[in-house]
Coordinates of N, CA and C in Angstrom, one line a residue:
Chain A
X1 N 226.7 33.9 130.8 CA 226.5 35.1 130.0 C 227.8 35.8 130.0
X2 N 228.3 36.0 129.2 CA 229.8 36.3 128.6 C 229.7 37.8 128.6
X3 N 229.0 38.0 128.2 CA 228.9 40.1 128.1 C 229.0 40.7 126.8
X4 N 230.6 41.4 126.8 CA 231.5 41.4 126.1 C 232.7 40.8 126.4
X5 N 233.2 40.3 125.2 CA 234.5 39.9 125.0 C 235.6 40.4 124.3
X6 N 236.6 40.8 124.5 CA 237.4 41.8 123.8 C 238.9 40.3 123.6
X7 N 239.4 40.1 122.9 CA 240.5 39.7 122.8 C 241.5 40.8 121.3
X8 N 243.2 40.6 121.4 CA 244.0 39.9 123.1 C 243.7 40.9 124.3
X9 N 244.1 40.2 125.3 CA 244.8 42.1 126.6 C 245.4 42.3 126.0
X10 N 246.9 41.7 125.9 CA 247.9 42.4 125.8 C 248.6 41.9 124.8
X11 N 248.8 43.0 123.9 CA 249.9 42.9 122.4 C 250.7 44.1 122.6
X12 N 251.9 43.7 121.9 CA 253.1 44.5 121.8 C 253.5 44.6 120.1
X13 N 253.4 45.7 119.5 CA 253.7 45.8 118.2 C 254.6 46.4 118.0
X14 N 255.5 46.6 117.2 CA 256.3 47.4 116.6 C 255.8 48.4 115.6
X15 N 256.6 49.7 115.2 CA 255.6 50.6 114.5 C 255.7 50.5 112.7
X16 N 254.4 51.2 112.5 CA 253.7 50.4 110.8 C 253.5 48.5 111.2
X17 N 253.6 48.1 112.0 CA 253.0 46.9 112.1 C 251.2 46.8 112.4
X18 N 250.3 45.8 112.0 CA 249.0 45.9 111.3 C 248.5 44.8 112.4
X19 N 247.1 45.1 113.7 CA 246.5 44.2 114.2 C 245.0 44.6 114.2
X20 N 244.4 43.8 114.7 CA 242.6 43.8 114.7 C 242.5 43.5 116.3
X21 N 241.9 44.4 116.9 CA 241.5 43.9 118.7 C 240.1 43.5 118.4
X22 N 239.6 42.3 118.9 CA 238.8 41.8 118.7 C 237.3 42.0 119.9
X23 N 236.1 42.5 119.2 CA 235.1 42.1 120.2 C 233.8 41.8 120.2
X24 N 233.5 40.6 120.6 CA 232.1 40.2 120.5 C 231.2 40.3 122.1
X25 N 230.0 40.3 121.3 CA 229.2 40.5 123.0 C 228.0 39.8 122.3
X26 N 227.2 39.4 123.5 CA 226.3 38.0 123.5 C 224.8 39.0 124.0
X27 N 224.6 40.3 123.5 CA 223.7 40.7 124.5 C 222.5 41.2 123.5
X28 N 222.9 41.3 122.4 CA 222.0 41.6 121.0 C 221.8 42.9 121.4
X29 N 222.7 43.8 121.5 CA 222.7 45.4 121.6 C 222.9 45.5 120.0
X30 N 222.3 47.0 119.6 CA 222.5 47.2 118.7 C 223.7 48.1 118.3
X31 N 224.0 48.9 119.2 CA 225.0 49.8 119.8 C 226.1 49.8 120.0
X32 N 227.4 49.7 119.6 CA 228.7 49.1 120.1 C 229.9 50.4 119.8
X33 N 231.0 50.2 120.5 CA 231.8 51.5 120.5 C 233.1 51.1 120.9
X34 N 234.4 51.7 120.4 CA 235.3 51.5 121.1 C 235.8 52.7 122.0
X35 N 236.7 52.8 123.0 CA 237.2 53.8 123.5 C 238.6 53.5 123.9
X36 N 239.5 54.4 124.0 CA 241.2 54.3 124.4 C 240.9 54.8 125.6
X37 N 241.7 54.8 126.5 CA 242.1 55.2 127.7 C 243.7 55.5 128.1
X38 N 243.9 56.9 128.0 CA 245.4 57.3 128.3 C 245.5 58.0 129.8
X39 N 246.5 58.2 130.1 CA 246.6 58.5 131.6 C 245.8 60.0 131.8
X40 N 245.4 60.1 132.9 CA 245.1 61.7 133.1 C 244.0 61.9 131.8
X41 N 243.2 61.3 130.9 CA 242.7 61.9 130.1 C 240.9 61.0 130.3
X42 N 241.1 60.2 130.7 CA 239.9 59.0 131.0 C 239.3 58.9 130.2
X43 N 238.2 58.4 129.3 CA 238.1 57.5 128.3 C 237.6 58.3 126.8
X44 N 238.0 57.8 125.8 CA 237.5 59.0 124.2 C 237.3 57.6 123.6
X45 N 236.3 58.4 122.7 CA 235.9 57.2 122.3 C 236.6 57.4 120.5
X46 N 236.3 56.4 120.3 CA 237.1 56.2 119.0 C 236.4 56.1 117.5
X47 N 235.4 55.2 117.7 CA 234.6 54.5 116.7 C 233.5 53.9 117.2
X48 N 232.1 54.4 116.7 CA 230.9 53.6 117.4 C 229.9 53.5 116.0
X49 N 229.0 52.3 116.9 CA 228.3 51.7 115.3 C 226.7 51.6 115.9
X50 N 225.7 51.7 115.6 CA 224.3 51.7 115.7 C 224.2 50.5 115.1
X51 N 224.4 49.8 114.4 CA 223.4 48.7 114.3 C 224.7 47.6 112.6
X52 N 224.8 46.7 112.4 CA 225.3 46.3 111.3 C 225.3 46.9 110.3
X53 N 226.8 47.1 109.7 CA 226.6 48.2 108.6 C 226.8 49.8 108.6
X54 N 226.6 49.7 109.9 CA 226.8 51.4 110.2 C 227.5 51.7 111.2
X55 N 229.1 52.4 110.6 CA 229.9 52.3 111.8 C 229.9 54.2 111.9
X56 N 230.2 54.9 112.7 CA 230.5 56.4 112.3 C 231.6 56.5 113.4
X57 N 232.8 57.9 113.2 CA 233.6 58.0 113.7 C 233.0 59.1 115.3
X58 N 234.1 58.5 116.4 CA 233.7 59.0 117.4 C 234.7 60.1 117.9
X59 N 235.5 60.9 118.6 CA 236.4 62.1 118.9 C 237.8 62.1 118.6
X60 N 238.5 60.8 118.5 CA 239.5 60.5 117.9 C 239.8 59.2 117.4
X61 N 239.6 58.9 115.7 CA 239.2 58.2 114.8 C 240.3 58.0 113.7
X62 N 241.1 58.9 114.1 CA 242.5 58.6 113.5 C 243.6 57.6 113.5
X63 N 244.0 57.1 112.5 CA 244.5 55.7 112.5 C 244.0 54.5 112.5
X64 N 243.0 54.4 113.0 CA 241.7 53.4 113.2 C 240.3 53.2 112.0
X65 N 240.4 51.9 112.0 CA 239.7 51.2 111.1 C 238.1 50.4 111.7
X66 N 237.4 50.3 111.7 CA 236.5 49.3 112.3 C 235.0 48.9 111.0
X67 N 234.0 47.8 111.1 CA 233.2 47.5 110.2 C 232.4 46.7 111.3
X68 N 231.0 46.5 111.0 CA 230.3 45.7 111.6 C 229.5 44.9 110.8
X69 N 230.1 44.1 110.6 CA 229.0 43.2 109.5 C 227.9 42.0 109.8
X70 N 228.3 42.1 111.4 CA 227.1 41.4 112.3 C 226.7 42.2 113.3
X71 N 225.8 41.2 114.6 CA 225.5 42.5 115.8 C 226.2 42.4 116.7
X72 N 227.1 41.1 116.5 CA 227.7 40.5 117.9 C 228.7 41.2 117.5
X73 N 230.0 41.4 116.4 CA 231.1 41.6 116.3 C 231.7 43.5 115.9
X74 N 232.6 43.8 116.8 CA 233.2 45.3 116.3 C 234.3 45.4 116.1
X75 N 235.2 44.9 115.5 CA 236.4 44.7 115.1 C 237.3 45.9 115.0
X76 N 238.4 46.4 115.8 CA 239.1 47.8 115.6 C 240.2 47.7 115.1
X77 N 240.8 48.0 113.8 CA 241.8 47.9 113.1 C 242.7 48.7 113.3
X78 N 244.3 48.6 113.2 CA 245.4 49.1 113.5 C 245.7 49.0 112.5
X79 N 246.0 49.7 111.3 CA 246.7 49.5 109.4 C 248.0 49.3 109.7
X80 N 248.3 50.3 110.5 CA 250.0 51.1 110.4 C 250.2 52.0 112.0
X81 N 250.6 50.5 113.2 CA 250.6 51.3 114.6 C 251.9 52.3 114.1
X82 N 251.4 53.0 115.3 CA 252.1 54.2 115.9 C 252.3 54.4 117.1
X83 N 253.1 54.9 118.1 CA 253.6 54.9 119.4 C 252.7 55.4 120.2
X84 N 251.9 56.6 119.5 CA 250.6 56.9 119.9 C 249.2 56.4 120.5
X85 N 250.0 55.4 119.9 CA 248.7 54.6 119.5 C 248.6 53.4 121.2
X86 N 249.8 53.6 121.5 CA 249.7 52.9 123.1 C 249.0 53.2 124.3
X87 N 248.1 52.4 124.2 CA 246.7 53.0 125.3 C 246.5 51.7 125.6
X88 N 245.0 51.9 126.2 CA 244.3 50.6 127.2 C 242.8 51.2 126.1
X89 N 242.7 49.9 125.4 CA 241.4 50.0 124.8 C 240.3 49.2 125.3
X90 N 239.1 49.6 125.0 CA 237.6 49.2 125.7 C 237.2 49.2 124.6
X91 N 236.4 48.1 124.2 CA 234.8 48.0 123.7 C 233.6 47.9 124.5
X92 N 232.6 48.1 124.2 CA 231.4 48.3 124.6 C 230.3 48.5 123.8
X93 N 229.4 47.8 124.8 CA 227.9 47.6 124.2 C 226.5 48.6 124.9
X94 N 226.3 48.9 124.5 CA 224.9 49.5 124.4 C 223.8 49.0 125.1
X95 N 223.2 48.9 126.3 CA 221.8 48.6 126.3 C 221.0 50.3 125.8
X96 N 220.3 49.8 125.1 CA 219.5 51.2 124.6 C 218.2 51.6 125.1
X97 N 217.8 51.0 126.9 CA 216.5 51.1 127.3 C 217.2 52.4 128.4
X98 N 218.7 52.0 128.7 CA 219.1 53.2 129.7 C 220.2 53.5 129.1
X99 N 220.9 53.2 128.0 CA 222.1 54.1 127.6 C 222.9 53.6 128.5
X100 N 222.8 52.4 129.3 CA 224.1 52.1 129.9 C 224.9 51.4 129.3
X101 N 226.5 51.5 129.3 CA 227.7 50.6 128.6 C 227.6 50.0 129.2
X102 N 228.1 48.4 128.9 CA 229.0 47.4 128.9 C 230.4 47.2 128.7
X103 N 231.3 47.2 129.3 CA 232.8 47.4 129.0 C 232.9 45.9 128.8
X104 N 233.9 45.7 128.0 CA 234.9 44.8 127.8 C 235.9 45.0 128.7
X105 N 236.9 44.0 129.3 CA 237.9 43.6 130.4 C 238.6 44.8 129.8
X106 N 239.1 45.0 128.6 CA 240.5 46.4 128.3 C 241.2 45.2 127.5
X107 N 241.7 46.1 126.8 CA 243.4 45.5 125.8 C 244.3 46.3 126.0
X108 N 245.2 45.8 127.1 CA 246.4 46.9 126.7 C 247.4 46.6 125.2
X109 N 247.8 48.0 124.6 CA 248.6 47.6 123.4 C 249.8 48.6 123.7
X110 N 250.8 48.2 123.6 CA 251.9 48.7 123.6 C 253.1 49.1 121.9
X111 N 253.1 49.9 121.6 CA 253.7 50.5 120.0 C 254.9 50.8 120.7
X112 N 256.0 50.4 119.9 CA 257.5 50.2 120.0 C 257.8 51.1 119.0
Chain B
X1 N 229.4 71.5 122.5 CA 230.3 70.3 122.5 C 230.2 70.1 124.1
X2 N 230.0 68.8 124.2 CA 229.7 68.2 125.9 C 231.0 68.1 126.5
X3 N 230.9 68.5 127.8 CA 232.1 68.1 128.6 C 231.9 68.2 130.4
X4 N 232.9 67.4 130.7 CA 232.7 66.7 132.2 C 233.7 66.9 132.4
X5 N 233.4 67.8 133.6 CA 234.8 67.9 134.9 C 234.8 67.6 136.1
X6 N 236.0 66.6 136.7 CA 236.2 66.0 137.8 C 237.2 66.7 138.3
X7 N 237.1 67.3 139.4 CA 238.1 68.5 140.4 C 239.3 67.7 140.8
X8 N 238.7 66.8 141.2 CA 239.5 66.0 142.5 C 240.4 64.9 141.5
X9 N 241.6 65.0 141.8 CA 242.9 63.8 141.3 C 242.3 62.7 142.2
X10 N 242.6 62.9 143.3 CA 242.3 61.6 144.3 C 242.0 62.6 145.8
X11 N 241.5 61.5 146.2 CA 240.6 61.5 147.5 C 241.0 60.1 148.4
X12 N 241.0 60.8 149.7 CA 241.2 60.0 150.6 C 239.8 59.7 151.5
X13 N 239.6 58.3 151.9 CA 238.2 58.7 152.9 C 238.6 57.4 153.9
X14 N 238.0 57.7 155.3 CA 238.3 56.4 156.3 C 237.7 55.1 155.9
X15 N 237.7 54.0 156.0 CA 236.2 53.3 156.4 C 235.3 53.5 156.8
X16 N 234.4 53.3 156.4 CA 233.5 53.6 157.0 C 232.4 55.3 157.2
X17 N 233.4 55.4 156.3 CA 232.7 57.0 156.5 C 232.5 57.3 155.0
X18 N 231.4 58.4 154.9 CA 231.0 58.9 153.6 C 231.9 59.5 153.0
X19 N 231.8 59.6 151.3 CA 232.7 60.3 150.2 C 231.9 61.0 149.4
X20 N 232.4 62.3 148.8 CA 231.5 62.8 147.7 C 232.8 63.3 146.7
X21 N 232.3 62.5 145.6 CA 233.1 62.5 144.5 C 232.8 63.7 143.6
X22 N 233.4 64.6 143.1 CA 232.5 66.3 142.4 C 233.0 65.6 140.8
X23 N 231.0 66.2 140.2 CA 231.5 66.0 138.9 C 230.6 66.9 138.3
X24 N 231.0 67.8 137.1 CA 230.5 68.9 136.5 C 230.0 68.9 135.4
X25 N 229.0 69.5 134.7 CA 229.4 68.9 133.5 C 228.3 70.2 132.7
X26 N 228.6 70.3 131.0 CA 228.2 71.5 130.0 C 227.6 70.6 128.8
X27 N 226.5 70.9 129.0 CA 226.2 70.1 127.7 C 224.8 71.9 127.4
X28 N 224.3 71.8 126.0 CA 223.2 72.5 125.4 C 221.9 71.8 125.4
X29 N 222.3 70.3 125.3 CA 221.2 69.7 125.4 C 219.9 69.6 126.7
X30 N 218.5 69.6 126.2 CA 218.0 69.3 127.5 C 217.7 68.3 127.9
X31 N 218.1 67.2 127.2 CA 217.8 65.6 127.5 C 219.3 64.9 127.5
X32 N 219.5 64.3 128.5 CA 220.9 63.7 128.9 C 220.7 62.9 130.0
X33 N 222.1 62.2 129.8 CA 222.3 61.4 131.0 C 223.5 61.0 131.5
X34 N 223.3 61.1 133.0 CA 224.9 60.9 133.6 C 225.2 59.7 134.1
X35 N 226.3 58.9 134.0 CA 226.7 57.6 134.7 C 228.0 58.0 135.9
X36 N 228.0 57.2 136.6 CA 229.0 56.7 137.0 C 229.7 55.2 136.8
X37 N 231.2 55.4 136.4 CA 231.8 53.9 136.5 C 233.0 54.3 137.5
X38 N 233.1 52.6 137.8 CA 234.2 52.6 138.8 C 235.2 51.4 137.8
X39 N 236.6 52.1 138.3 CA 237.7 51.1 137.9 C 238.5 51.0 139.0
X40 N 238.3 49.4 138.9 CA 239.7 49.1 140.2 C 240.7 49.1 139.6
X41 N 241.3 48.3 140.4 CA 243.2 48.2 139.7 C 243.1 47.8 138.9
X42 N 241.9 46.5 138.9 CA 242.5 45.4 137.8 C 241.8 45.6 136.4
X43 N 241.1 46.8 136.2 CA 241.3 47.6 134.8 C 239.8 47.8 134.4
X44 N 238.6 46.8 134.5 CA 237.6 46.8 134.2 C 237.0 48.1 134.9
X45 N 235.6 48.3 133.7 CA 234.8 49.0 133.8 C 233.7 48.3 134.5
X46 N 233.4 49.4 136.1 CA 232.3 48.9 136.3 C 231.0 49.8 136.5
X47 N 229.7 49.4 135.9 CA 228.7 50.6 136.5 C 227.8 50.7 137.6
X48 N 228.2 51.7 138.1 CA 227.4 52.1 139.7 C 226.4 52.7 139.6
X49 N 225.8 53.9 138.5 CA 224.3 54.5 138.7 C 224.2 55.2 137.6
X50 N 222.8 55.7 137.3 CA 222.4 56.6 136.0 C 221.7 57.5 136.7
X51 N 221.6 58.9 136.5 CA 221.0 59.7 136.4 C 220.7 60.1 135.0
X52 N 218.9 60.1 134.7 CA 218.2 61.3 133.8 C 218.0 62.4 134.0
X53 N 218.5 63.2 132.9 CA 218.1 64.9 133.0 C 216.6 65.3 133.6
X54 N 215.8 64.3 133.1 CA 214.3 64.6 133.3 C 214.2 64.1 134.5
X55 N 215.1 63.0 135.1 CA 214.5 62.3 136.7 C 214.5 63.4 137.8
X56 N 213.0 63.3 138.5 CA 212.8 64.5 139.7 C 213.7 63.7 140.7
X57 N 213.9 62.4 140.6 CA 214.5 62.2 142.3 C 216.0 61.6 142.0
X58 N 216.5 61.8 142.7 CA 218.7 61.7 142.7 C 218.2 60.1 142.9
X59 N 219.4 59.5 142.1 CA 219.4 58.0 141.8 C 219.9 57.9 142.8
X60 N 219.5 56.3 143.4 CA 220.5 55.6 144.4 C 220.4 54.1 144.1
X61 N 221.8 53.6 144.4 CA 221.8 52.1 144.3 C 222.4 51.8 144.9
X62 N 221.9 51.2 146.2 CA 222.8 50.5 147.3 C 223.3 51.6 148.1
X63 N 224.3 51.8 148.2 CA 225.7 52.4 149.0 C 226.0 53.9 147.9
X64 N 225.3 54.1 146.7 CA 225.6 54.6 146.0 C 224.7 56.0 145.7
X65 N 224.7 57.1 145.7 CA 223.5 58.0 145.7 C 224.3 58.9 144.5
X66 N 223.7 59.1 143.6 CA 223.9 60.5 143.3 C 223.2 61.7 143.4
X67 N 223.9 62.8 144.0 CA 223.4 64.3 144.5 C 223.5 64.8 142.9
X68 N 222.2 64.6 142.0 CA 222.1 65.9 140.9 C 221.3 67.0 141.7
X69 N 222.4 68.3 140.4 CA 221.7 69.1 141.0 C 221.6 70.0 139.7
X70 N 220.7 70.4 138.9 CA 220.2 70.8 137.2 C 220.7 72.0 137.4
X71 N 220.5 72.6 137.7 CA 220.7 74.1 137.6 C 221.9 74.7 137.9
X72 N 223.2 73.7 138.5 CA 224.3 74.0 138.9 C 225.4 73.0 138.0
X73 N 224.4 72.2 137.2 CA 225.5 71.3 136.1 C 225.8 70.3 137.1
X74 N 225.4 69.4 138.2 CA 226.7 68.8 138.5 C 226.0 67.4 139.1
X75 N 226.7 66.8 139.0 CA 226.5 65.1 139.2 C 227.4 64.4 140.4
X76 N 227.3 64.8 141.8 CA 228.2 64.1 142.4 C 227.8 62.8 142.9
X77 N 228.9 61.6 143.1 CA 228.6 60.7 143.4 C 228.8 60.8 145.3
X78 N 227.8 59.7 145.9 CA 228.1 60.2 147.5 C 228.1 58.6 147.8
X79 N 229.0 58.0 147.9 CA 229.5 56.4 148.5 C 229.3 56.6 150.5
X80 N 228.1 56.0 150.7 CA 228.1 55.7 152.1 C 229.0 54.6 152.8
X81 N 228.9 55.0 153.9 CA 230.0 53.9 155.2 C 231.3 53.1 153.9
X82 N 232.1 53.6 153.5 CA 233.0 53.6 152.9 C 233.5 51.9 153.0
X83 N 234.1 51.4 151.8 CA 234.9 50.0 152.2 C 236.0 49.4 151.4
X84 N 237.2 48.9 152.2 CA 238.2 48.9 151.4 C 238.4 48.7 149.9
X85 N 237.0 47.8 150.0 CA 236.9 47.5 148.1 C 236.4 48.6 147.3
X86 N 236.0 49.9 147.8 CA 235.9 51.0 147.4 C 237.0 51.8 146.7
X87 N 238.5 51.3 147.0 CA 239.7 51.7 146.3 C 239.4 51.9 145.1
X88 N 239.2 53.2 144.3 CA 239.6 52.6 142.8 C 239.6 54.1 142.0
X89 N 239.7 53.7 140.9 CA 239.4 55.1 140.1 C 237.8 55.0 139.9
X90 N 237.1 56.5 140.1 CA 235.9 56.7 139.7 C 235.7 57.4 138.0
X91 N 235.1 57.4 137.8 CA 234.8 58.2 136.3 C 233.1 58.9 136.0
X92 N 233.2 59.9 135.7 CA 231.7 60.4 135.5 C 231.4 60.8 133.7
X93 N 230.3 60.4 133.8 CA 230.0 60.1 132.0 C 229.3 60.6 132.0
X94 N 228.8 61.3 130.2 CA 227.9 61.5 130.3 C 227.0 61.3 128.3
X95 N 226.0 61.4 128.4 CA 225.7 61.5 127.1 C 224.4 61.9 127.0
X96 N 223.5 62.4 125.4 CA 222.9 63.0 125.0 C 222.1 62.0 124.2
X97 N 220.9 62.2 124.7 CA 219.3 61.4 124.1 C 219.9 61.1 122.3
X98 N 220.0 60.2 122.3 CA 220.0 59.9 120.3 C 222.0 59.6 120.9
X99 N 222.4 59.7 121.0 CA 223.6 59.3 121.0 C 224.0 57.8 122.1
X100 N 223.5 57.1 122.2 CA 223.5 56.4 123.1 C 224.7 55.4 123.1
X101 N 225.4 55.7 121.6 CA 227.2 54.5 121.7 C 228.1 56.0 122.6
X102 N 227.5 57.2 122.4 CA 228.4 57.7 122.7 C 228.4 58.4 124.3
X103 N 229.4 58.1 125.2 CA 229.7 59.0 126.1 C 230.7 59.6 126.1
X104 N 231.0 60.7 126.7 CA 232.1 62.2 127.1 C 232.7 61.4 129.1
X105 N 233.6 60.9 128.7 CA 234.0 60.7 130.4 C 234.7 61.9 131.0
X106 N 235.1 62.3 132.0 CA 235.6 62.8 133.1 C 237.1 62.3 133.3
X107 N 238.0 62.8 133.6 CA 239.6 62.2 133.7 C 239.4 62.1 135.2
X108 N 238.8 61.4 135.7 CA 238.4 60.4 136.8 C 239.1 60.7 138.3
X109 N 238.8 60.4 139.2 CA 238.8 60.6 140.5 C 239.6 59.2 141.3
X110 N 240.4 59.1 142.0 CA 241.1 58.5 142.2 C 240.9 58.4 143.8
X111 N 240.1 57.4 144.5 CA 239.5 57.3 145.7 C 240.0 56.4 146.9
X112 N 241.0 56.8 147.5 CA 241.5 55.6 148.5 C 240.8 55.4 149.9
X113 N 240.8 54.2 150.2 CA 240.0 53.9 151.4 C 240.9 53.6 152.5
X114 N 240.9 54.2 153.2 CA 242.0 53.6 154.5 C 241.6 53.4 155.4
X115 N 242.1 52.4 156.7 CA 241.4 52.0 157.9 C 241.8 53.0 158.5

């Protein structure tokens, strides 16, 4: 049982360069979200989706892209990184009988 | 607008001996719920307990108790007989009935175990 899966950890981009952090989970949540993690601030969420098809923006949603066009997959898009944009990202899944997350291992991304 | 406050940067505790982690938290709502996660070094999120707004009795799992207390906002975590794999950052979450992608974390607690 795999969980979630987040690929890469770790990517290094240069800025206005364009990546997708990837993440599937095997748990048939309907529920999925991403979150950054920067020092001293512990985790905001970014982008979360209820169910295929419905993604809505979560506290800081800026610069970021995401779609759900299945249940397994939440794809978070980077159009045009920014320096800002260098954090430790999480996805996560929903069980919705206790509202507990599932994290994904993290992706660190580093903007040059 | 929901929010969670963690006092403590880091905390030191022996082995072996109890820890209470302080977590606070503002929300309007009267249905909610609080988690705790733990991150070690090696980055993952992991979860330790849930408290319900509506539960009459403080969650425990294992080694792990949470002291709610409603009326004072606060969610502390209390780690019994302490152990070195207890190192780690703590984090306190929280979220609101119908929001269930979303939690509000805590800028987390930083918990070292020493012999």
């Amino acid at each position: 049982n795999a969980g979630v899966t987040q690929t890469p950890k770790f990517q290094v981009l240069k800025t206005g360069q364009s990546m997708t952090l990837q993440c599937a989970q095997d748990m048939n949540h309907e529920y999925m979200s991403w979150y950054r993690q920067d020092p001293g601030m512990g985790l905001r969420l970014i982008h979360y989706s209820v169910g295929a098809g419905i993604t809505d923006q979560g506290e800081v949603p800026n610069g970021y892209n995401v779609s759900r066009s299945t249940t397994e997959d939440f794809p978070l898009r980077l159009l045009s990184a920014a320096p800002s944009q260098t954090s430790v990202y999480f996805c996560a899944s929903t069980r919705t009988t206790t509202g507990e997350l599932f994290f994904g291992e993290g992706s660190r991304l580093t903007v040059l | 607008a929901q929010k969670i406050t963690q006092t403590q940067p880091g905390m030191f505790v022996q082995e072996k001996e109890a820890v209470t982690l302080d977590c606070t938290y503002d929300t309007s709502d009267q249905s909610y719920g609080l988690f705790w996660y733990k991150q070690p070094s090696s980055g993952e999120m992991i979860f330790l307990i849930y408290q319900g707004s509506y539960d009459e009795q403080n969650a425990t799992e294992g080694r792990y108790s949470l002291n709610f207390q409603k009326a004072r906002k606060s969610a502390n975590l209390v780690i019994s007989a302490s152990q070195l794999g207890d190192s780690a950052m703590y984090f306190c979450a929280m979220r609101s009935t119908g929001t269930a992608s979303k939690l509000t974390f805590g800028t987390g607690t930083r918990l070292q175990v020493t012999l």
